[in-house]
Structures are given as structure tokens and as C-alpha cells.
Amino acid sequence: MTEVQTIEQLGAAAQAQGHVLGGGTLLMRQVNYTPHQVPNILRITDPAFRQITRAGRQISIGAGVSMAQIIASSDLDFLAPAARAIGGPAIRSMATVGGNLFAPHPYGDFAVALLALGAQVQWADGRTEDIEAFLASRETSKGVVAAVLIEPPQMDALRFGKVTRTKPKGVSVMSIAVLITGVGRSVQQARVAFGAMGPAPMRSKAAEHALAGATLDATGVAAACAACVSDLAPVNDALASAWYRREVAPIHLRRLLLGEN
Amino acid sequence: MPKTPVTFTLNGAETGIFVDPGLNLLEALRREAGDLSPKFGCGQGTCGACTILINGEPHLSCLTLAVAAQDADISTTGGLAPGADLHPLQQAFADGFAAQCGFCTSGMLMAAKALLDRNPRPTRDEVVEAISGNLCRCTGYDPIVDAILDAAARVQGRVTA
Amino acid sequence: MSIEFRKDLFADERDDNLNEIGKPKQRQDIGGHVRGRTAYYDDHLFDGLLHMRCLRSPHHHARIRSVDSGAAERMPGVRRVVHPSDVPNNLNTLLSLIGFGKDDEQLLSDQVVRYMGEPILAIIADTEAQARAACAAVRVDWEVLPHVLDVEEAIAPAAPSVNPAYANNTFDYGPYDHVKLRFGDAQAAFAQADHIVEAEYEMSPIEQAPIETCGAIAAPETADRFVCHTGTQALFFSLGTAAKLLNIASSRLHFIGGTVGGGFGGKVDSITEPMAVLGAILTGKPVKFQWDREEEMQVGAPRGAERWRIKDGVMADGTIIARELTGFFDAGAYTRLSSYAGTKCTGHLPGPYSIPNVAANTFCVYTNRTPATAMRGFGITGVDFAIECHMDRVAEVAGIDPISLRIKNAYRDGDMKAHRRVAKNCALVESCQVAAGKAGWILGTEDMAASSMAGSTPERASIPQTALDEDGKINERRAGRTATTSPVKGTKQLPAGTHGRSHVAVPVQRPDMQIAPERVGHDDPAARGAAHAPAPVAPPVAAPLQPAAAALPAAAATPTPPRAQPAAASQPTPPASAATPPAAQAPQLQAKPYKPDEPFQRGVNRPGASRFLSGARRR
């Protein structure tokens, strides 16, 4: 049955075999329901795993940092809305940044914000990987994620929204994160990321392209909103059909872009 | 299969148990430590009936690996009342009809305690957010939210009722 | 909480000088709840507790070619693999305890699975994790069969047959494959109507979703008994069901209920109790059988899906003169309580409205979906949703205010209902007036002056001449000989004023409770004698409602009076109790207090009675 291995140095984790325990909100569910699929749990006790450190403009968020830590960190106020969108308070004091990177559909809303930010994923063996490449290959990649590296955006440049059917909290119908660089209402460049609209968080490059040079008003964002659907690959689940998700994605993107929420 | 010893503080008392390595803390507390106040409702983090406090923060015991609770300071509803008298939250739940079948109550109380310990004068929205991970199927949320606000008022000496 | 009491309404029907009702009161069990000390079934600890898990069908409909549990049996911690052949009497239907319906469901299915999640085997192991792992190691060779998930597809002639006990995919409401309600002549009335309003409504299944999942713990006890702690909502139902499935005297089963962690109807199906007791019998150890959340949602029987077609004949002034209803209850793969939902619902038609011509066909249909069961007003809530949506639609077509339309058509005290009972204690008119006031909805003076206590007329209070038909006898529909599911034009006529079968002769289940309610648990010969005199008493609650059959000359259905109704034994059992003479026999005078005059019998062998409900005094 399930064995637990304690790893005191992150560097040593790269050689270990098993499932890494972050906050347990996903892995323990699997242990509870299908224990035979989790023969080995790797429990990392290295303090670096749970630390937020700043070097120059770059902020390193340990993979074991919880959503509650994100919310409490004065350096990461731009990520607090995304962290608050994850579960209730108990889940947030457990769920980790690293776990969210691997969270299957329809979970993983925090990773959507990291995708919009263009974070770098740092593996325990020292490699770094762009988050987009990481998400595209996460089902097959091997190794232990040690941290994510980000640069803080300009004030209010990152917008995050989560659509749920139950209030105040629920699982994603979709989540959207948009990083906008520009002056006033005119957009120079945008990164648009969607969650729960495909097997993993994904960018809509069509929407980004349409937003470049646009003005943030109803007319200015219309093309981007209409275009976003072409990049999305939603599935049917208990929360919403793929059809419904496609239909409402442009509306929710518009609301986020225009601050209509 | 060899069992693993785990020691922690449970409601102020030093506690030691032996568990299977993959066991969750909910089962460990209930079967091994004998504290039956946290409840099993889902085993997947959706209901909140197993909510406990670890080092003052709310956690779902069903999603916590028991062996990871080594040296933790654990509080449960079983230890909430100081003695014969009820904790203000318990009293407010009792007076305000905030428990019907009672199965979600332990988790609700712990989620509420985590809130009031950090924020003694919460707004209604903050209370709603604090129990947003706890499901209730029969009492209804309004009496529960009212009771938590009432408990906060009692602690503050702002009892109006 | 604010509850508003409208004591101005029906003030003379009620004593308002009550000590408890209407006043806030702390729950008596609240202390345990807030201290986390309330004992639910899972809060009973047993040393050496074993854990039972089921292997479930991944298919909607499939034949089991073979099961290989060899590897599972050799896995660590596995104590016992439980096969269908280990269940002594592996066929049951829940309502067999009250003599309603055919046995149609196995505890563990041995040949065919009929819904996704149906259990075919159970594994008992030292830990839950071991039981789960062992279940995953069982190899099953499935032959997938065609399935049907839609009620109307299921009753089409070519549809796959779901349940061999009801090969037509409809419950047998003998002699028909549906419940019939006929009152007046709806078809004739439609021809007189100014408007015809027709629409279809659908309700999806709803899971009760209690926070505590279904489960039970059973363990060997002293005196050759088994104790069972359970979260059931129906302790003696579960006891009787376990006794029947396991072919064990109920006197050997010590069932202990207690606080239920939410039920809402989802904890009456009595599945976890026989499973846990079977585990305890087979292993000689305490065994827990607890559903996890996924099981609760997937195989926990929900409120069933319903489809309704309603056709109203409406006059220009908003008077509804005819209503025709065609209803389909989706029972899922097995009956459970859906048969009862069909009759209960039909007794409720046409809703709380006085309509002189009503015809309804209500079907209880088998599909390859999760079996449906009780949930809060099941049989009523779904059709009420349909009826109230339809009332709004009628109001729109007739150009009448929707609340005014309801007040106009609402039952008044003294009106004759479609199932031939007199309406009394009506309150819809007042409810509409209060609701309109709360919503700031302006009603006319006539509507505001209306009262449930006034407005009945001799016409509204009478049973009209009724058109009858014999459409849809069992076996005809699937053979293609019955074309429609809707009520058809009746050719025979039942004279006006004809009541249905009299219920007067049906003896009450518990005469002493009826006659001398303060003497519960004591046998009062005088009361028993009195009770056996044919008195106009209410039919037993547990008896299936038969509103439709009651209206028909060809009424041939379940228990015919004056046969005794088996009781749901809810009476404390004296230490060495005995079976007393059944109700049908002449009562014998006995000295007080009650003493057994026969040795205890295990099981009751009397025609029509469940022989598995023993132990308690029966009548």
C-alpha cells in the first residue's frame, strides 16, 4: 500500500520515485479513492519548498507555497485575486502553487494567472521551462517542480476572473487571466489565458493578436472576444457543456477586459 | 505493513498514535485518537465536514496525510467547549437553530473559529466567505451565518438579542 | 429566523393558545451537535473493524460473462470476497414488506447489470485501502448490451427490456401498465373549450446529497444476534429488508438507528444494512459498509426524473374545464419506491384546482439509469412544478392575471377532487393572497375577497358521469397494440355519483393506536374489539394509494379488504414476544397487560404478510 518518503533536500527530490505531496488537496483525494494508484508519496520538508523570495525584480514562489501564503504576501498582491478564487479557506491553507500547476480540468485556476504572467517553472534539478511549454507537456513530464519565477506586472495590469455556477464559491465553468501592457485604455500587448477551457490552462493567441493596439472599450475588444473561441478546446463536464462554455467565453472575456464584473 | 508513529497536540493534550503511512488525518483522529467530532462527508475536499485547525489555520483533515501532522497543534470541535459552558460559537449555534442534523456542524464551527480568531468583527460577506468551503444540506446557511455573527457580537460584548 | 404566523386566517379552526408551537425552542439534540458528541452510525468504534467495498458495473447494461476474483483474494488484508451466491435470498423489492410489487432487484447482481454502478461483488478487507485495491484487481468479462435511458424510448415496442420482473419496462398497475385517473369526460370537454393549452415539462433526477453518506456497521453480538448501527431513515424497513435478503429471523438482528446525518429520502433504500450484516455473518467480525461521495452521487438513488404532458381546456374567463395529464416517472433500473410515486402522484392530480373533467395516465418506467427512490415529496413536487408552469401558460393564453387564475380555479372546501375525495382545509386562495401581498402584486377586489371556505357549489361538490376506457392493458403497449400514452376517448360510462372502492372495511394497522392513542404499547381488549367493528377510519398510511383504480369497475389491484395490512413493526418488542392472532381473526379478550400466549415465531407464515417482519406484536 501507500508508502511515504520524506525528502529533506529539494535537490534530492529529483532522483526520487513517487507522487509529490503538495497540500494534499488533489493527491490525498487520489489516495483516499484509488490508493493502489499511489504507491509512493514524496513528502518534501525542505523549507525552501515553502518560501517566497525576491531577488531584484524576480520573485521566486516555492512550489509548496500555499494559496493562503500568496494572499498574505505583500509582494504578491497582484496574484491574491487568483489565490482567493481557489476553494474555501481550508483548501487555501493547504493547496499549493506546485499542485495547481498539475491540477487537472476543471481545477488549476491559479496556473491560469501564472500563464498570463508568463512565469518560468523551475525544476528541482535546476532546469527552468516556460510555463506554456510546461503546461503543454505536464501529463508526461517527469521531475519535481521546485518553484515558479515571475516578474511583478505593472499596477493593475493583471486581471483575473473566475466563473462559477454556485456563489460565493464553486468549481470553474472557466477562469480567465489577462495581462495587459499599455498606456491608459490603449493596449500595446496582451496575454490572454483561459482555464477549464481545455485539458490544461491555455492561451488564446487569436485574442491576444486582436487586442494588440486595440482600445479597451466595447468596440475595441469586440474582435478579441469573438476571436478567443478559436483557440479554446472545452469539454463537457458536470458543470457545463462544451457548447455552453464556447458560447459564454466571449462574454466573460469582455466583462473582464472592460471591468464589468 | 509497519505502522508509523505520529505525535501531535490534540486540543491541548499530547497525543501519540500509530497509523498506516497513507492514512488520512480524519481517519487517524477518529479511529486512533478517538476524537469523533470531525466527520467524513466526501474524502475529496468538497464538503468541509472534516474541517479542523492545524496551528490555528483551517485544514481539511480528510486531505491531510496523518504522518504529516507530526508535531502539529490540532484543534477540533471536540475540544471547543472549555468545560460545562459552551464556547460562544457553540452557544450561538444552539440558540440560533444553526444545526439541524448536526453533521456539518463540527466543520462549520471550526471554519468559523478560524475566522473569528483572525477577524473578531467580520462582516456578513466575510462570514459567508469563511464557510464557503463547508456544505450544509438541511439547516440552511442563513441561520449559520447569523449564528457566527451573533457569536462575534457576544465575544465583543455587543450582544443585542 | 423570522417566521410569520398569519393567525388571522382560519382563526376559528385552531387553538392559538399553544405553549410550544409558534415559539422558538432549542432543539433537544443541539448540545450534542455543537459539542461534536452526537453519535452517528459511524461514531461507534469496534476493535478489528473490517471494511467492505463493492465492485460496480462500468456499463449501463451488460451481461457478466465471467468474474475472476482470484488475484483479489490473495491480496494483503483481504478477508472475504462476497459473491452474489453468498446472499441467501438474493432478490427483493423494497415495498414487498407491504405487499406491493414484485421482487426485482438483487443485492449483488449475478448475471446482468442494468445500471452504471450496479454492484456485482464485494470485498471485505482489514483496511478500506486494501478493499479498494482488491476491488480494482478483480477481472470481469462484460458483454455490453443495448441500453435505454429515455422513458418514452423504453416503452416503445423495440426497446431493450431493462428488468425481467417487468419485461414491458413499465410497472404493473394491474390490469394496466399505467395508473389511470378518470373523472368526467375530458375529451368531450375539450370540444367545448375556448382555448386548448398544451405543453411538456421535464424534471431531471435530483440527488438528496446528505453530508453523511449512506452506510452501516454490523458486528456479531451476544445471543446469536448481529448488531447493526445504521444511518437509515427507516430502521424497521431496513431491518425487515435485511432479514428477508439474508433469510434470517429479524429477532436475530439488533438494529440501532440514531441521528441521521441528513437523509431527505435517500436513506430508506436499505442496501448498506444487509451488506454490512452479510459481511459480519461471513467473517464473524465487525464490518463497515460505507458509500464514499462518488458512490453517493452515482448509485445513491435520487428523486427520479419525470416527464409530463399537460393539456388544458380553458374557457375565455379562465375557468379550466378539462385537464389531461400524461406522466412518465423514470424509475431507473429497479422499482424501489417509484411505483408508489406513481400512485401518490395520481392521487394529487390535477393539482389543487377544481376541474370537472380530468384524465391522467401515469407511467412508472424502467430505464438503464440509477434506480430512483424517495426524496422530499417525491411524486408530488415534480408534477406540481409542471402544473404551476402550466398555470402560468394558461394565464398567458387566456390573458388573465396568473394569480387571479389560480384563485379562480383553486379548490374550495367541499369541492370534489378527481380521485373522489372531498377537499377540506383548503388554503390555496389565502396563500395566493398573502404571496401577492408580499410580492407587491396587485389583485382585484374580487380576488382579495375570495375565500377557501366559500365558493363550492353543488356542481363542484359532485362526482360527474365519467367516461371510461380500457386502453393500455399490461403487455399491449410493447406488443404494439396500444398506440398512445395519452388518455383516450372513453366509450363506457360510469354513472354520476359513483364512488370507488370503499376503504371503510380496511382494518387499521394498529387499532389500539387509533382508538386509545394514549395507550401505545399496551393491549387494550376493549379498544381492539372496538377497532374491529367496521368503523369509518382512514386507510393505513403504508397502503399504496389507489386513486385511479378506485374509480374503475375493473379495479383489480393490491390488497383487497378485509385482509390485514402487514405493519411496519415499529413497536418495542417485549423480551419474549409472541405472534398474536392476526387481525382477520376474531379478537380474544385478554387480561392486561399483554402477555404472549404462543412461543415466539421466527417469521410469519401467513398469506400476504411478509414473513420477515416478526418479533413485534402483529395484527
Coordinates of C-alpha atoms in Angstrom, one line a residue, chain B residues 1 20 27 30-31 34 36-37 39-42 44 46-47 49 77-78 80-81 83-86 90-91 93-106 109 135-138 143 146, chain C residues 1 25-27 29-31 33-40 42-46 49 51 127-128 130 206-213 217 259-262 264 288 290-294 375-376:
Chain B
M1 CA 2.7 -3.3 6.9
D20 CA -0.7 3.3 8.2
E27 CA -9.5 8.6 10.0
R30 CA -11.4 9.3 14.6
R31 CA -10.2 5.7 14.8
G34 CA -10.7 8.7 19.4
L36 CA -15.1 11.6 16.6
S37 CA -16.1 15.2 16.2
K39 CA -16.9 13.9 10.1
F40 CA -16.4 12.1 6.9
G41 CA -18.6 13.5 4.1
C42 CA -16.6 13.2 1.0
Q44 CA -12.3 14.8 -1.6
T46 CA -15.8 19.3 -1.3
C47 CA -17.9 19.3 1.9
A49 CA -17.4 18.3 7.4
T77 CA -14.8 20.8 17.8
G78 CA -14.4 18.1 20.4
L80 CA -14.0 23.7 21.6
A81 CA -16.0 24.0 24.8
G83 CA -15.9 22.9 30.1
A84 CA -19.5 22.7 31.1
D85 CA -20.1 26.0 29.4
L86 CA -20.2 26.2 25.7
Q90 CA -21.4 26.8 20.2
Q91 CA -23.9 28.8 22.2
F93 CA -25.3 27.9 17.0
A94 CA -27.5 26.3 19.7
D95 CA -29.6 29.4 20.3
G96 CA -29.9 30.3 16.6
F97 CA -31.0 26.9 15.4
A98 CA -27.9 26.7 13.3
A99 CA -27.7 22.9 13.4
Q100 CA -30.4 20.6 12.2
C101 CA -28.9 17.1 11.5
G102 CA -25.6 18.3 13.0
F103 CA -23.4 16.5 10.6
C104 CA -21.8 19.7 9.1
T105 CA -21.8 21.5 12.4
S106 CA -18.3 20.4 13.6
L109 CA -17.7 25.6 13.9
L135 CA -21.6 22.5 2.7
C136 CA -24.8 22.2 4.7
R137 CA -27.8 20.3 3.3
C138 CA -30.5 20.8 5.9
P143 CA -29.0 30.6 10.4
D146 CA -26.4 34.6 11.7
Chain C
M1 CA -35.2 33.2 11.7
K25 CA -37.3 26.4 21.1
Q26 CA -33.9 25.0 21.3
R27 CA -33.5 21.6 19.7
D29 CA -30.2 17.3 20.4
I30 CA -28.4 20.6 19.9
G31 CA -26.0 20.1 22.8
H33 CA -24.4 18.7 17.8
V34 CA -22.4 21.7 18.8
R35 CA -20.1 19.7 21.0
G36 CA -19.4 17.2 18.3
R37 CA -20.7 14.5 20.6
T38 CA -23.8 13.4 18.6
A39 CA -23.3 9.7 17.7
Y40 CA -24.0 9.0 14.0
D42 CA -20.0 5.8 12.1
D43 CA -19.3 7.1 15.5
H44 CA -19.4 3.6 17.0
L45 CA -15.9 2.2 17.2
F46 CA -15.2 -1.5 17.0
L49 CA -13.3 -3.4 12.2
H51 CA -14.1 -2.6 5.6
T127 CA -8.5 -1.5 5.7
E128 CA -10.5 0.5 3.3
Q130 CA -6.9 -2.8 0.9
I206 CA -32.0 15.1 -8.0
E207 CA -29.6 13.5 -5.6
Q208 CA -30.5 14.0 -2.0
A209 CA -26.8 14.5 -1.3
P210 CA -26.8 14.2 2.5
I211 CA -23.5 15.3 4.0
E212 CA -23.3 11.9 5.7
T213 CA -23.1 9.2 3.1
I217 CA -21.7 -1.1 10.6
T259 CA -29.2 10.7 14.4
V260 CA -29.1 10.6 10.7
G261 CA -26.6 13.0 9.0
G262 CA -29.1 14.2 6.5
F264 CA -34.1 13.6 2.6
K288 CA -18.4 -1.4 7.9
Q290 CA -20.0 2.9 3.8
W291 CA -20.5 4.7 0.5
D292 CA -18.0 7.3 -0.5
R293 CA -19.1 10.5 -2.1
E294 CA -18.8 9.3 -5.6
M375 CA -37.0 12.4 -1.9
R376 CA -39.0 15.1 -0.1

